């Protein structure tokens, strides 16, 4: 049973447009959610997080939205840049153990110039 | 800071051999994680240490796998004996404490032939 799902394996957008990456979770015990970005041959890099007490968190071009009732979160990147091309992982954890995360399978984002 | 340092970056070994993967966490970080990434199972947590003590090893697949953290600046993941299905990328990650996001190393790509 996959507790964190990223249903879109890939996404392609034009430079300057918005990228929206989606993630669903099933475990109600999760109360802390993270997005990581991964380039080939490198480890995942933390991007942004959100606690379940919030429904939105913003950091520059990156915004994460959380819909607890739907058990759904999304990452918005505006404007998208070619350097954003990477695999994006959604991760979920209990706040008390933020690093102990359950990861989705990732979405490969390609931003075309 | 140099980040999380893993060695070796690549390891090719024959089935039945012992394999030891090494990790140096970021100085001052109190939590350390070992993750494994495979095509079939994605990124999965193997074991989690807090203040050098193993807290959760429920992700360790079999008794062939063992992990130690003899001090705050070093951890090992050992597979003995190794099998072809252990082929994967193994990531070590550390976090400042259990409440914060993890920083990943570049990973060790293990191939067991």
PDB file of C-alpha atoms in Angstrom:
ATOM      1  CA  UNK A   1       0.000   0.000   0.000  1.00  0.00           C
ATOM      2  CA  UNK A   2       1.647   3.166  -1.225  1.00  0.00           C
ATOM      3  CA  UNK A   3       0.995   5.880   1.335  1.00  0.00           C
ATOM      4  CA  UNK A   4       2.324   8.770  -0.766  1.00  0.00           C
ATOM      5  CA  UNK A   5       1.415   8.898  -4.432  1.00  0.00           C
ATOM      6  CA  UNK A   6       2.556  11.111  -7.240  1.00  0.00           C
ATOM      7  CA  UNK A   7       0.347  10.049 -10.089  1.00  0.00           C
ATOM      8  CA  UNK A   8       2.114  11.984 -12.820  1.00  0.00           C
ATOM      9  CA  UNK A   9       5.499  10.441 -13.664  1.00  0.00           C
ATOM     10  CA  UNK A  10       6.391  13.398 -15.845  1.00  0.00           C
ATOM     11  CA  UNK A  11       5.442  16.989 -16.605  1.00  0.00           C
ATOM     12  CA  UNK A  12       6.629  19.295 -19.354  1.00  0.00           C
ATOM     13  CA  UNK A  13       6.116  23.057 -19.278  1.00  0.00           C
ATOM     14  CA  UNK A  14       7.365  26.077 -21.143  1.00  0.00           C
ATOM     15  CA  UNK A  15       9.840  28.424 -19.520  1.00  0.00           C
ATOM     16  CA  UNK A  16       8.062  31.247 -17.722  1.00  0.00           C
ATOM     17  CA  UNK A  17       4.843  29.321 -17.231  1.00  0.00           C
ATOM     18  CA  UNK A  18       3.559  27.728 -14.060  1.00  0.00           C
ATOM     19  CA  UNK A  19       4.491  24.165 -13.079  1.00  0.00           C
ATOM     20  CA  UNK A  20       2.062  22.321 -10.829  1.00  0.00           C
ATOM     21  CA  UNK A  21       3.133  19.049  -9.282  1.00  0.00           C
ATOM     22  CA  UNK A  22       0.604  17.016  -7.346  1.00  0.00           C
ATOM     23  CA  UNK A  23       0.787  14.546  -4.491  1.00  0.00           C
ATOM     24  CA  UNK A  24      -1.774  12.496  -2.592  1.00  0.00           C
ATOM     25  CA  UNK A  25      -1.382  10.696   0.703  1.00  0.00           C
ATOM     26  CA  UNK A  26      -3.463   8.155   2.568  1.00  0.00           C
ATOM     27  CA  UNK A  27      -2.070   8.048   6.100  1.00  0.00           C
ATOM     28  CA  UNK A  28      -3.921  10.445   8.417  1.00  0.00           C
ATOM     29  CA  UNK A  29      -1.002  10.352  10.841  1.00  0.00           C
ATOM     30  CA  UNK A  30       1.121  12.403   8.467  1.00  0.00           C
ATOM     31  CA  UNK A  31       1.236  15.992   9.596  1.00  0.00           C
ATOM     32  CA  UNK A  32       4.338  17.336   7.910  1.00  0.00           C
ATOM     33  CA  UNK A  33       4.983  17.400   4.197  1.00  0.00           C
ATOM     34  CA  UNK A  34       8.115  18.124   2.238  1.00  0.00           C
ATOM     35  CA  UNK A  35       9.164  18.537  -1.353  1.00  0.00           C
ATOM     36  CA  UNK A  36      12.620  17.513  -2.497  1.00  0.00           C
ATOM     37  CA  UNK A  37      14.278  18.123  -5.844  1.00  0.00           C
ATOM     38  CA  UNK A  38      16.729  15.657  -7.324  1.00  0.00           C
ATOM     39  CA  UNK A  39      19.177  16.031 -10.169  1.00  0.00           C
ATOM     40  CA  UNK A  40      20.785  12.966 -11.798  1.00  0.00           C
ATOM     41  CA  UNK A  41      23.635  11.400  -9.818  1.00  0.00           C
ATOM     42  CA  UNK A  42      22.892  13.600  -6.825  1.00  0.00           C
ATOM     43  CA  UNK A  43      20.946  13.135  -3.628  1.00  0.00           C
ATOM     44  CA  UNK A  44      17.559  14.766  -3.081  1.00  0.00           C
ATOM     45  CA  UNK A  45      17.698  18.403  -1.986  1.00  0.00           C
ATOM     46  CA  UNK A  46      15.107  19.874   0.331  1.00  0.00           C
ATOM     47  CA  UNK A  47      12.939  22.485  -1.338  1.00  0.00           C
ATOM     48  CA  UNK A  48      10.020  23.490   0.831  1.00  0.00           C
ATOM     49  CA  UNK A  49       7.804  22.060   3.543  1.00  0.00           C
ATOM     50  CA  UNK A  50       4.410  22.614   5.110  1.00  0.00           C
ATOM     51  CA  UNK A  51       2.889  21.676   8.416  1.00  0.00           C
ATOM     52  CA  UNK A  52      -0.662  20.399   8.625  1.00  0.00           C
ATOM     53  CA  UNK A  53      -1.662  23.481  10.624  1.00  0.00           C
ATOM     54  CA  UNK A  54      -1.186  25.550   7.465  1.00  0.00           C
ATOM     55  CA  UNK A  55      -2.716  25.341   4.033  1.00  0.00           C
ATOM     56  CA  UNK A  56      -0.083  27.308   2.176  1.00  0.00           C
ATOM     57  CA  UNK A  57       3.611  28.005   2.414  1.00  0.00           C
ATOM     58  CA  UNK A  58       5.553  30.199   0.048  1.00  0.00           C
ATOM     59  CA  UNK A  59       9.268  30.554  -0.612  1.00  0.00           C
ATOM     60  CA  UNK A  60      10.202  32.688  -3.567  1.00  0.00           C
ATOM     61  CA  UNK A  61       9.016  31.017  -6.761  1.00  0.00           C
ATOM     62  CA  UNK A  62       7.855  27.937  -4.876  1.00  0.00           C
ATOM     63  CA  UNK A  63       4.506  27.569  -3.137  1.00  0.00           C
ATOM     64  CA  UNK A  64       3.096  24.453  -1.534  1.00  0.00           C
ATOM     65  CA  UNK A  65      -0.629  24.070  -0.966  1.00  0.00           C
ATOM     66  CA  UNK A  66      -2.138  21.540   1.411  1.00  0.00           C
ATOM     67  CA  UNK A  67      -5.736  20.310   1.351  1.00  0.00           C
ATOM     68  CA  UNK A  68      -6.067  18.137   4.430  1.00  0.00           C
ATOM     69  CA  UNK A  69      -9.623  17.053   3.781  1.00  0.00           C
ATOM     70  CA  UNK A  70      -8.644  15.744   0.373  1.00  0.00           C
ATOM     71  CA  UNK A  71      -5.265  14.494   1.600  1.00  0.00           C
ATOM     72  CA  UNK A  72      -3.712  16.326  -1.299  1.00  0.00           C
ATOM     73  CA  UNK A  73      -0.828  18.718  -1.710  1.00  0.00           C
ATOM     74  CA  UNK A  74       0.635  20.497  -4.660  1.00  0.00           C
ATOM     75  CA  UNK A  75       3.812  22.371  -5.490  1.00  0.00           C
ATOM     76  CA  UNK A  76       3.574  25.430  -7.711  1.00  0.00           C
ATOM     77  CA  UNK A  77       6.638  26.851  -9.413  1.00  0.00           C
ATOM     78  CA  UNK A  78       6.173  30.305 -10.911  1.00  0.00           C
ATOM     79  CA  UNK A  79       7.785  31.229 -13.197  1.00  0.00           C
ATOM     80  CA  UNK A  80       9.355  27.964 -14.263  1.00  0.00           C
ATOM     81  CA  UNK A  81      12.977  28.045 -15.368  1.00  0.00           C
ATOM     82  CA  UNK A  82      15.048  25.496 -17.328  1.00  0.00           C
ATOM     83  CA  UNK A  83      17.183  24.959 -14.211  1.00  0.00           C
ATOM     84  CA  UNK A  84      14.082  23.659 -12.458  1.00  0.00           C
ATOM     85  CA  UNK A  85      14.194  20.565 -14.666  1.00  0.00           C
ATOM     86  CA  UNK A  86      14.643  17.704 -12.197  1.00  0.00           C
ATOM     87  CA  UNK A  87      12.779  14.940 -10.415  1.00  0.00           C
ATOM     88  CA  UNK A  88      10.518  16.260  -7.662  1.00  0.00           C
ATOM     89  CA  UNK A  89       9.680  14.044  -4.719  1.00  0.00           C
ATOM     90  CA  UNK A  90       6.808  14.577  -2.370  1.00  0.00           C
ATOM     91  CA  UNK A  91       7.453  13.269   1.147  1.00  0.00           C
ATOM     92  CA  UNK A  92       5.313  12.945   4.242  1.00  0.00           C
ATOM     93  CA  UNK A  93       6.162  12.396   7.875  1.00  0.00           C
ATOM     94  CA  UNK A  94       5.026  12.899  11.408  1.00  0.00           C
ATOM     95  CA  UNK A  95       6.237  16.321  12.565  1.00  0.00           C
ATOM     96  CA  UNK A  96       8.129  14.819  15.426  1.00  0.00           C
ATOM     97  CA  UNK A  97      10.297  12.929  12.951  1.00  0.00           C
ATOM     98  CA  UNK A  98      10.522  15.192   9.922  1.00  0.00           C
ATOM     99  CA  UNK A  99      13.523  13.444   8.429  1.00  0.00           C
ATOM    100  CA  UNK A 100      11.891  10.050   8.674  1.00  0.00           C
ATOM    101  CA  UNK A 101       9.829  10.499   5.556  1.00  0.00           C
ATOM    102  CA  UNK A 102       7.750   8.356   3.273  1.00  0.00           C
ATOM    103  CA  UNK A 103       8.464   9.347  -0.296  1.00  0.00           C
ATOM    104  CA  UNK A 104       6.377   9.314  -3.439  1.00  0.00           C
ATOM    105  CA  UNK A 105       7.797   7.921  -6.662  1.00  0.00           C
ATOM    106  CA  UNK A 106       8.668  11.342  -8.016  1.00  0.00           C
ATOM    107  CA  UNK A 107       7.631  13.482 -10.970  1.00  0.00           C
ATOM    108  CA  UNK A 108      10.149  14.393 -13.647  1.00  0.00           C
ATOM    109  CA  UNK A 109       9.729  18.045 -14.552  1.00  0.00           C
ATOM    110  CA  UNK A 110      11.093  19.316 -17.843  1.00  0.00           C
ATOM    111  CA  UNK A 111      11.079  23.055 -18.429  1.00  0.00           C
ATOM    112  CA  UNK A 112      11.591  23.898 -22.071  1.00  0.00           C
ATOM    113  CA  UNK A 113      13.361  27.132 -23.043  1.00  0.00           C
TER     114      UNK A 113
ATOM    115  CA  UNK B   1      30.064  22.788   5.212  1.00  0.00           C
ATOM    116  CA  UNK B   2      30.833  19.912   2.860  1.00  0.00           C
ATOM    117  CA  UNK B   3      27.440  18.354   3.312  1.00  0.00           C
ATOM    118  CA  UNK B   4      26.782  14.677   3.899  1.00  0.00           C
ATOM    119  CA  UNK B   5      29.674  12.644   2.560  1.00  0.00           C
ATOM    120  CA  UNK B   6      29.205   9.086   1.370  1.00  0.00           C
ATOM    121  CA  UNK B   7      31.783   6.605   0.217  1.00  0.00           C
ATOM    122  CA  UNK B   8      32.290   4.912  -2.075  1.00  0.00           C
ATOM    123  CA  UNK B   9      30.256   6.593  -4.823  1.00  0.00           C
ATOM    124  CA  UNK B  10      30.118   3.375  -6.792  1.00  0.00           C
ATOM    125  CA  UNK B  11      30.584  -0.196  -5.664  1.00  0.00           C
ATOM    126  CA  UNK B  12      30.519  -3.331  -7.790  1.00  0.00           C
ATOM    127  CA  UNK B  13      30.767  -6.594  -5.942  1.00  0.00           C
ATOM    128  CA  UNK B  14      30.092 -10.258  -6.466  1.00  0.00           C
ATOM    129  CA  UNK B  15      27.186 -12.037  -4.913  1.00  0.00           C
ATOM    130  CA  UNK B  16      28.054 -13.368  -1.478  1.00  0.00           C
ATOM    131  CA  UNK B  17      30.610 -10.701  -0.696  1.00  0.00           C
ATOM    132  CA  UNK B  18      30.378  -8.300   2.203  1.00  0.00           C
ATOM    133  CA  UNK B  19      29.702  -4.686   1.341  1.00  0.00           C
ATOM    134  CA  UNK B  20      30.212  -1.712   3.641  1.00  0.00           C
ATOM    135  CA  UNK B  21      28.861   1.719   2.827  1.00  0.00           C
ATOM    136  CA  UNK B  22      30.097   4.720   4.768  1.00  0.00           C
ATOM    137  CA  UNK B  23      28.600   8.033   5.730  1.00  0.00           C
ATOM    138  CA  UNK B  24      29.799  11.199   7.406  1.00  0.00           C
ATOM    139  CA  UNK B  25      26.852  13.384   8.420  1.00  0.00           C
ATOM    140  CA  UNK B  26      26.896  17.146   8.590  1.00  0.00           C
ATOM    141  CA  UNK B  27      28.673  18.309  11.722  1.00  0.00           C
ATOM    142  CA  UNK B  28      26.217  19.169  14.474  1.00  0.00           C
ATOM    143  CA  UNK B  29      23.381  17.112  13.046  1.00  0.00           C
ATOM    144  CA  UNK B  30      21.838  14.746  15.554  1.00  0.00           C
ATOM    145  CA  UNK B  31      19.748  12.534  13.294  1.00  0.00           C
ATOM    146  CA  UNK B  32      20.965  10.198  10.574  1.00  0.00           C
ATOM    147  CA  UNK B  33      19.019   8.194   8.038  1.00  0.00           C
ATOM    148  CA  UNK B  34      19.826   5.468   5.538  1.00  0.00           C
ATOM    149  CA  UNK B  35      17.561   5.315   2.495  1.00  0.00           C
ATOM    150  CA  UNK B  36      17.579   3.004  -0.508  1.00  0.00           C
ATOM    151  CA  UNK B  37      16.315   3.865  -3.967  1.00  0.00           C
ATOM    152  CA  UNK B  38      15.258   1.200  -6.460  1.00  0.00           C
ATOM    153  CA  UNK B  39      13.096   1.260  -9.534  1.00  0.00           C
ATOM    154  CA  UNK B  40      10.603  -1.106  -7.965  1.00  0.00           C
ATOM    155  CA  UNK B  41      10.260   0.431  -4.496  1.00  0.00           C
ATOM    156  CA  UNK B  42      11.373   4.009  -4.969  1.00  0.00           C
ATOM    157  CA  UNK B  43      13.007   5.782  -2.028  1.00  0.00           C
ATOM    158  CA  UNK B  44      12.520   3.839   1.169  1.00  0.00           C
ATOM    159  CA  UNK B  45      13.836   4.437   4.668  1.00  0.00           C
ATOM    160  CA  UNK B  46      15.982   1.630   6.005  1.00  0.00           C
ATOM    161  CA  UNK B  47      17.022   2.874   9.429  1.00  0.00           C
ATOM    162  CA  UNK B  48      17.036   6.043  11.493  1.00  0.00           C
ATOM    163  CA  UNK B  49      19.454   7.083  14.251  1.00  0.00           C
ATOM    164  CA  UNK B  50      18.997   9.858  16.758  1.00  0.00           C
ATOM    165  CA  UNK B  51      22.019  10.890  18.843  1.00  0.00           C
ATOM    166  CA  UNK B  52      23.847   7.794  17.543  1.00  0.00           C
ATOM    167  CA  UNK B  53      21.139   5.441  18.801  1.00  0.00           C
ATOM    168  CA  UNK B  54      19.087   3.391  16.330  1.00  0.00           C
ATOM    169  CA  UNK B  55      15.482   4.494  16.774  1.00  0.00           C
ATOM    170  CA  UNK B  56      13.684   2.699  13.984  1.00  0.00           C
ATOM    171  CA  UNK B  57      15.126  -0.121  11.892  1.00  0.00           C
ATOM    172  CA  UNK B  58      11.812  -1.471  10.652  1.00  0.00           C
ATOM    173  CA  UNK B  59      12.826  -0.706   7.076  1.00  0.00           C
ATOM    174  CA  UNK B  60      15.885  -2.944   7.119  1.00  0.00           C
ATOM    175  CA  UNK B  61      14.920  -5.655   4.657  1.00  0.00           C
ATOM    176  CA  UNK B  62      16.687  -8.647   6.153  1.00  0.00           C
ATOM    177  CA  UNK B  63      19.188  -9.745   8.759  1.00  0.00           C
ATOM    178  CA  UNK B  64      21.823  -9.492   6.064  1.00  0.00           C
ATOM    179  CA  UNK B  65      21.614  -5.742   6.549  1.00  0.00           C
ATOM    180  CA  UNK B  66      23.114  -4.017   9.564  1.00  0.00           C
ATOM    181  CA  UNK B  67      23.902  -0.409  10.402  1.00  0.00           C
ATOM    182  CA  UNK B  68      26.027   1.194  13.054  1.00  0.00           C
ATOM    183  CA  UNK B  69      26.771   4.673  14.256  1.00  0.00           C
ATOM    184  CA  UNK B  70      29.757   4.461  16.593  1.00  0.00           C
ATOM    185  CA  UNK B  71      29.990   8.231  16.956  1.00  0.00           C
ATOM    186  CA  UNK B  72      28.295  11.420  15.828  1.00  0.00           C
ATOM    187  CA  UNK B  73      30.433  11.767  12.727  1.00  0.00           C
ATOM    188  CA  UNK B  74      30.343   8.307  11.192  1.00  0.00           C
ATOM    189  CA  UNK B  75      27.911   5.612  10.211  1.00  0.00           C
ATOM    190  CA  UNK B  76      28.116   2.394   8.220  1.00  0.00           C
ATOM    191  CA  UNK B  77      25.608   0.225   6.431  1.00  0.00           C
ATOM    192  CA  UNK B  78      26.774  -3.331   5.922  1.00  0.00           C
ATOM    193  CA  UNK B  79      25.323  -6.045   3.739  1.00  0.00           C
ATOM    194  CA  UNK B  80      26.588  -9.554   4.376  1.00  0.00           C
ATOM    195  CA  UNK B  81      26.245 -11.564   2.232  1.00  0.00           C
ATOM    196  CA  UNK B  82      25.215  -9.374  -0.670  1.00  0.00           C
ATOM    197  CA  UNK B  83      22.727 -10.505  -3.317  1.00  0.00           C
ATOM    198  CA  UNK B  84      21.912  -9.153  -6.798  1.00  0.00           C
ATOM    199  CA  UNK B  85      18.568  -7.814  -5.544  1.00  0.00           C
ATOM    200  CA  UNK B  86      20.475  -5.501  -3.198  1.00  0.00           C
ATOM    201  CA  UNK B  87      21.589  -3.498  -6.228  1.00  0.00           C
ATOM    202  CA  UNK B  88      20.338   0.031  -5.676  1.00  0.00           C
ATOM    203  CA  UNK B  89      21.413   3.546  -4.815  1.00  0.00           C
ATOM    204  CA  UNK B  90      21.898   3.931  -1.089  1.00  0.00           C
ATOM    205  CA  UNK B  91      21.545   7.392   0.379  1.00  0.00           C
ATOM    206  CA  UNK B  92      22.642   8.629   3.740  1.00  0.00           C
ATOM    207  CA  UNK B  93      20.978  11.748   5.103  1.00  0.00           C
ATOM    208  CA  UNK B  94      21.261  13.801   8.256  1.00  0.00           C
ATOM    209  CA  UNK B  95      19.169  16.437   9.955  1.00  0.00           C
ATOM    210  CA  UNK B  96      19.820  18.970  12.668  1.00  0.00           C
ATOM    211  CA  UNK B  97      17.298  17.294  14.891  1.00  0.00           C
ATOM    212  CA  UNK B  98      14.290  15.079  14.487  1.00  0.00           C
ATOM    213  CA  UNK B  99      12.017  18.033  13.721  1.00  0.00           C
ATOM    214  CA  UNK B 100      13.808  19.319  10.642  1.00  0.00           C
ATOM    215  CA  UNK B 101      14.277  18.244   7.066  1.00  0.00           C
ATOM    216  CA  UNK B 102      16.999  15.867   5.990  1.00  0.00           C
ATOM    217  CA  UNK B 103      20.077  16.713   3.935  1.00  0.00           C
ATOM    218  CA  UNK B 104      21.098  13.925   1.614  1.00  0.00           C
ATOM    219  CA  UNK B 105      24.472  12.738   0.464  1.00  0.00           C
ATOM    220  CA  UNK B 106      25.180  11.999  -3.180  1.00  0.00           C
ATOM    221  CA  UNK B 107      24.516   8.313  -2.717  1.00  0.00           C
ATOM    222  CA  UNK B 108      26.385   5.081  -3.296  1.00  0.00           C
ATOM    223  CA  UNK B 109      25.407   3.123  -6.376  1.00  0.00           C
ATOM    224  CA  UNK B 110      25.757  -0.546  -5.474  1.00  0.00           C
ATOM    225  CA  UNK B 111      25.797  -3.243  -8.118  1.00  0.00           C
ATOM    226  CA  UNK B 112      25.896  -6.859  -7.023  1.00  0.00           C
ATOM    227  CA  UNK B 113      26.680  -9.280  -9.852  1.00  0.00           C
TER     228      UNK B 113
END
